Amino acid sequence: MIRLDTARAEVGAAPTATGFTRDFDHLFSTVGDAALRRDAGGEHVTASCLVIDPDTESVLLNRHRKADLWGQFGGHLEPEDDSLCSAAHREATEESGLSNLSWFSPTPIDLHVHDLSASFGACERHFDVVFAAFASVNQAPTVSAESLAVKWFPLTSLPASLMPDLVVRLPKLYRAAVESRQVSDINRG
């Protein structure tokens, strides 16, 4: 299971422009490592991943079964996850069916806090840590039990039924993913 100090470090590496850093700090200070377990209360941390193909300026989205809306891949932290990054990677591969992600962001590209509808049961609010991955539109995704559909969309032709916050955020997340890869390449090379 992810340690609280690991989660704090990963959240601290996220861009500060998201405006949610204080919300995460407050959650961690108030409930401690319980923030990393979905069974510890209605407000907890989740990890997600935006999968993109920069060559075609496309995003791979899933139509979430509970929300019945399109969004990035993501979900709750599991006991086998040793970091938020590994949780996001696991969610992306499980929910997309893609086993070959050509690149995965080493740090989050975004933080987001959102309230949930009653269809999510005991979950009331998710503190989401967003990572990014690259894949090719030539790879065929598969639908998992948590999704109604999985599909590639050109950034210029997104579905009308996006998660409400993604209408504005998705183009920004796409740019953040591309920039994160460029920074990763510079740091590596």
Short mmCIF file of C-alpha atoms in Angstrom, two decimals:
data_model
loop_
_atom_site.label_atom_id
_atom_site.label_comp_id
_atom_site.label_asym_id
_atom_site.label_seq_id
_atom_site.Cartn_x
_atom_site.Cartn_y
_atom_site.Cartn_z
CA MET A 1 0.00 0.00 0.00
CA ILE A 2 1.14 3.52 -0.70
CA ARG A 3 2.77 5.28 2.23
CA LEU A 4 1.53 8.74 3.18
CA ASP A 5 4.99 10.29 2.72
CA THR A 6 5.15 8.84 -0.82
CA ALA A 7 1.73 10.27 -1.67
CA ARG A 8 2.67 13.67 -0.22
CA ALA A 9 5.88 13.73 -2.29
CA GLU A 10 4.05 12.85 -5.51
CA VAL A 11 1.34 15.46 -4.89
CA GLY A 12 4.11 17.96 -4.13
CA ALA A 13 5.62 17.27 -7.56
CA ALA A 14 2.40 18.24 -9.36
CA PRO A 15 2.08 21.62 -11.04
CA THR A 16 1.06 24.21 -8.45
CA ALA A 17 -1.18 26.05 -10.90
CA THR A 18 -3.97 23.51 -10.37
CA GLY A 19 -5.14 25.29 -7.22
CA PHE A 20 -5.85 22.05 -5.35
CA THR A 21 -2.56 21.59 -3.50
CA ARG A 22 -3.98 23.05 -0.27
CA ASP A 23 -6.99 20.73 -0.47
CA PHE A 24 -4.68 17.71 -0.61
CA ASP A 25 -2.55 19.08 2.24
CA HIS A 26 -5.68 19.58 4.35
CA LEU A 27 -6.93 16.04 3.59
CA PHE A 28 -3.56 14.51 4.48
CA SER A 29 -3.27 16.59 7.67
CA THR A 30 -6.82 15.83 8.76
CA VAL A 31 -7.15 12.10 8.10
CA GLY A 32 -3.56 10.95 7.52
CA ASP A 33 -3.02 7.69 5.66
CA ALA A 34 -6.77 6.98 5.75
CA ALA A 35 -6.92 9.39 2.79
CA LEU A 36 -5.30 6.61 0.74
CA ARG A 37 -8.04 4.03 1.42
CA ARG A 38 -11.52 4.14 -0.06
CA ASP A 39 -12.97 2.26 2.92
CA ALA A 40 -11.79 4.93 5.36
CA GLY A 41 -14.42 7.52 4.43
CA GLY A 42 -16.25 9.32 1.67
CA GLU A 43 -13.30 11.57 0.80
CA HIS A 44 -10.11 9.95 -0.44
CA VAL A 45 -7.32 10.02 -3.00
CA THR A 46 -7.67 8.45 -6.44
CA ALA A 47 -5.18 8.13 -9.29
CA SER A 48 -5.96 8.62 -12.96
CA CYS A 49 -4.25 8.69 -16.33
CA LEU A 50 -4.91 10.59 -19.53
CA VAL A 51 -3.77 8.43 -22.46
CA ILE A 52 -2.91 10.43 -25.59
CA ASP A 53 -1.47 9.94 -29.05
CA PRO A 54 0.53 13.12 -29.75
CA ASP A 55 1.10 12.13 -33.39
CA THR A 56 -2.63 12.33 -34.15
CA GLU A 57 -3.61 14.76 -31.35
CA SER A 58 -6.04 12.18 -29.97
CA VAL A 59 -7.12 11.09 -26.51
CA LEU A 60 -8.27 7.66 -25.37
CA LEU A 61 -11.34 7.95 -23.14
CA ASN A 62 -13.64 5.55 -21.38
CA ARG A 63 -17.36 5.90 -20.84
CA HIS A 64 -17.54 5.32 -17.10
CA ARG A 65 -20.18 2.77 -16.09
CA LYS A 66 -21.39 4.64 -12.95
CA ALA A 67 -21.23 8.17 -14.34
CA ASP A 68 -22.29 7.26 -17.92
CA LEU A 69 -19.91 10.00 -19.10
CA TRP A 70 -16.57 10.02 -20.95
CA GLY A 71 -13.36 10.63 -19.00
CA GLN A 72 -9.79 9.56 -18.41
CA PHE A 73 -8.95 6.21 -16.84
CA GLY A 74 -8.66 6.09 -13.08
CA GLY A 75 -9.87 4.86 -9.77
CA HIS A 76 -9.14 3.86 -6.23
CA LEU A 77 -5.79 2.89 -4.80
CA GLU A 78 -5.23 -0.83 -4.26
CA PRO A 79 -3.03 -2.66 -1.71
CA GLU A 80 -0.50 -3.64 -4.42
CA ASP A 81 0.11 -0.01 -5.45
CA ASP A 82 3.37 1.38 -4.06
CA SER A 83 2.90 4.88 -5.47
CA LEU A 84 0.23 7.07 -6.99
CA CYS A 85 2.10 6.72 -10.29
CA SER A 86 1.89 2.91 -10.16
CA ALA A 87 -1.82 3.14 -9.29
CA ALA A 88 -2.48 5.41 -12.28
CA HIS A 89 -0.48 3.08 -14.55
CA ARG A 90 -2.44 0.06 -13.29
CA GLU A 91 -5.76 1.84 -13.83
CA ALA A 92 -4.78 2.90 -17.36
CA THR A 93 -3.77 -0.59 -18.45
CA GLU A 94 -6.69 -2.35 -16.71
CA GLU A 95 -9.36 -0.02 -18.02
CA SER A 96 -7.98 0.52 -21.54
CA GLY A 97 -6.75 -2.98 -22.24
CA LEU A 98 -3.53 -1.48 -23.63
CA SER A 99 -0.46 -3.29 -22.38
CA ASN A 100 2.04 -1.19 -24.32
CA LEU A 101 2.09 2.42 -23.20
CA SER A 102 5.08 3.97 -24.96
CA TRP A 103 5.69 6.55 -22.21
CA PHE A 104 4.29 7.24 -18.74
CA SER A 105 4.72 10.54 -16.90
CA PRO A 106 7.02 10.22 -13.87
CA THR A 107 5.16 12.98 -12.02
CA PRO A 108 1.52 14.15 -12.00
CA ILE A 109 0.36 16.55 -14.69
CA ASP A 110 -2.60 17.76 -12.61
CA LEU A 111 -4.46 17.61 -9.32
CA HIS A 112 -8.23 17.80 -9.16
CA VAL A 113 -10.89 17.59 -6.45
CA HIS A 114 -14.45 16.76 -7.44
CA ASP A 115 -17.70 15.82 -5.73
CA LEU A 116 -19.51 12.66 -6.80
CA SER A 117 -23.15 11.78 -7.40
CA ALA A 118 -25.08 9.25 -5.33
CA SER A 119 -24.43 6.63 -8.03
CA PHE A 120 -20.91 6.32 -6.58
CA GLY A 121 -22.21 4.90 -3.29
CA ALA A 122 -20.17 5.80 -0.20
CA CYS A 123 -17.70 7.86 -2.24
CA GLU A 124 -18.50 11.56 -1.84
CA ARG A 125 -15.39 13.37 -3.05
CA HIS A 126 -12.31 12.27 -4.96
CA PHE A 127 -8.92 13.93 -4.65
CA ASP A 128 -7.55 12.87 -8.01
CA VAL A 129 -3.87 12.80 -8.97
CA VAL A 130 -3.62 12.80 -12.78
CA PHE A 131 -0.73 11.27 -14.72
CA ALA A 132 -0.28 10.94 -18.50
CA ALA A 133 0.67 8.17 -20.90
CA PHE A 134 1.37 7.92 -24.62
CA ALA A 135 -0.01 5.22 -26.90
CA SER A 136 -0.93 4.93 -30.57
CA VAL A 137 -4.40 5.15 -32.10
CA ASN A 138 -3.34 2.01 -33.99
CA GLN A 139 -3.58 0.09 -30.71
CA ALA A 140 -7.02 -1.39 -30.16
CA PRO A 141 -8.38 -0.76 -26.66
CA THR A 142 -10.75 -3.15 -24.91
CA VAL A 143 -13.67 -2.41 -22.62
CA SER A 144 -13.32 -3.39 -18.96
CA ALA A 145 -16.11 -4.18 -16.50
CA GLU A 146 -15.89 -0.59 -15.22
CA SER A 147 -16.62 0.97 -18.61
CA LEU A 148 -19.43 1.05 -21.12
CA ALA A 149 -17.04 1.89 -23.99
CA VAL A 150 -13.41 2.85 -24.70
CA LYS A 151 -12.58 4.94 -27.74
CA TRP A 152 -10.00 7.24 -29.32
CA PHE A 153 -11.17 10.80 -30.02
CA PRO A 154 -9.39 13.56 -31.93
CA LEU A 155 -8.87 16.50 -29.59
CA THR A 156 -10.90 18.61 -32.02
CA SER A 157 -13.88 16.21 -31.94
CA LEU A 158 -14.51 15.27 -28.30
CA PRO A 159 -17.77 13.57 -27.28
CA ALA A 160 -20.62 15.76 -26.03
CA SER A 161 -21.04 13.66 -22.90
CA LEU A 162 -17.70 14.42 -21.24
CA MET A 163 -17.34 14.59 -17.46
CA PRO A 164 -18.42 18.20 -16.78
CA ASP A 165 -15.02 19.39 -15.57
CA LEU A 166 -13.25 17.93 -18.62
CA VAL A 167 -14.98 20.22 -21.11
CA VAL A 168 -12.49 22.94 -20.13
CA ARG A 169 -9.73 20.82 -18.56
CA LEU A 170 -9.12 18.21 -21.28
CA PRO A 171 -7.28 20.44 -23.78
CA LYS A 172 -5.15 21.77 -20.89
CA LEU A 173 -4.42 18.23 -19.69
CA TYR A 174 -3.43 17.23 -23.22
CA ARG A 175 -0.94 20.13 -23.41
CA ALA A 176 0.37 19.28 -19.93
CA ALA A 177 0.96 15.68 -21.03
CA VAL A 178 2.94 16.78 -24.09
CA GLU A 179 4.96 19.27 -22.02
CA SER A 180 5.63 16.65 -19.34
CA ARG A 181 7.12 14.34 -21.99
CA GLN A 182 9.33 17.15 -23.31
CA VAL A 183 10.62 17.91 -19.80
CA SER A 184 11.15 14.19 -19.17
CA ASP A 185 13.18 13.90 -22.38
CA ILE A 186 15.31 16.95 -21.46
CA ASN A 187 15.99 15.60 -17.96
CA ARG A 188 16.89 12.19 -19.34
CA GLY A 189 19.12 13.39 -22.13
#
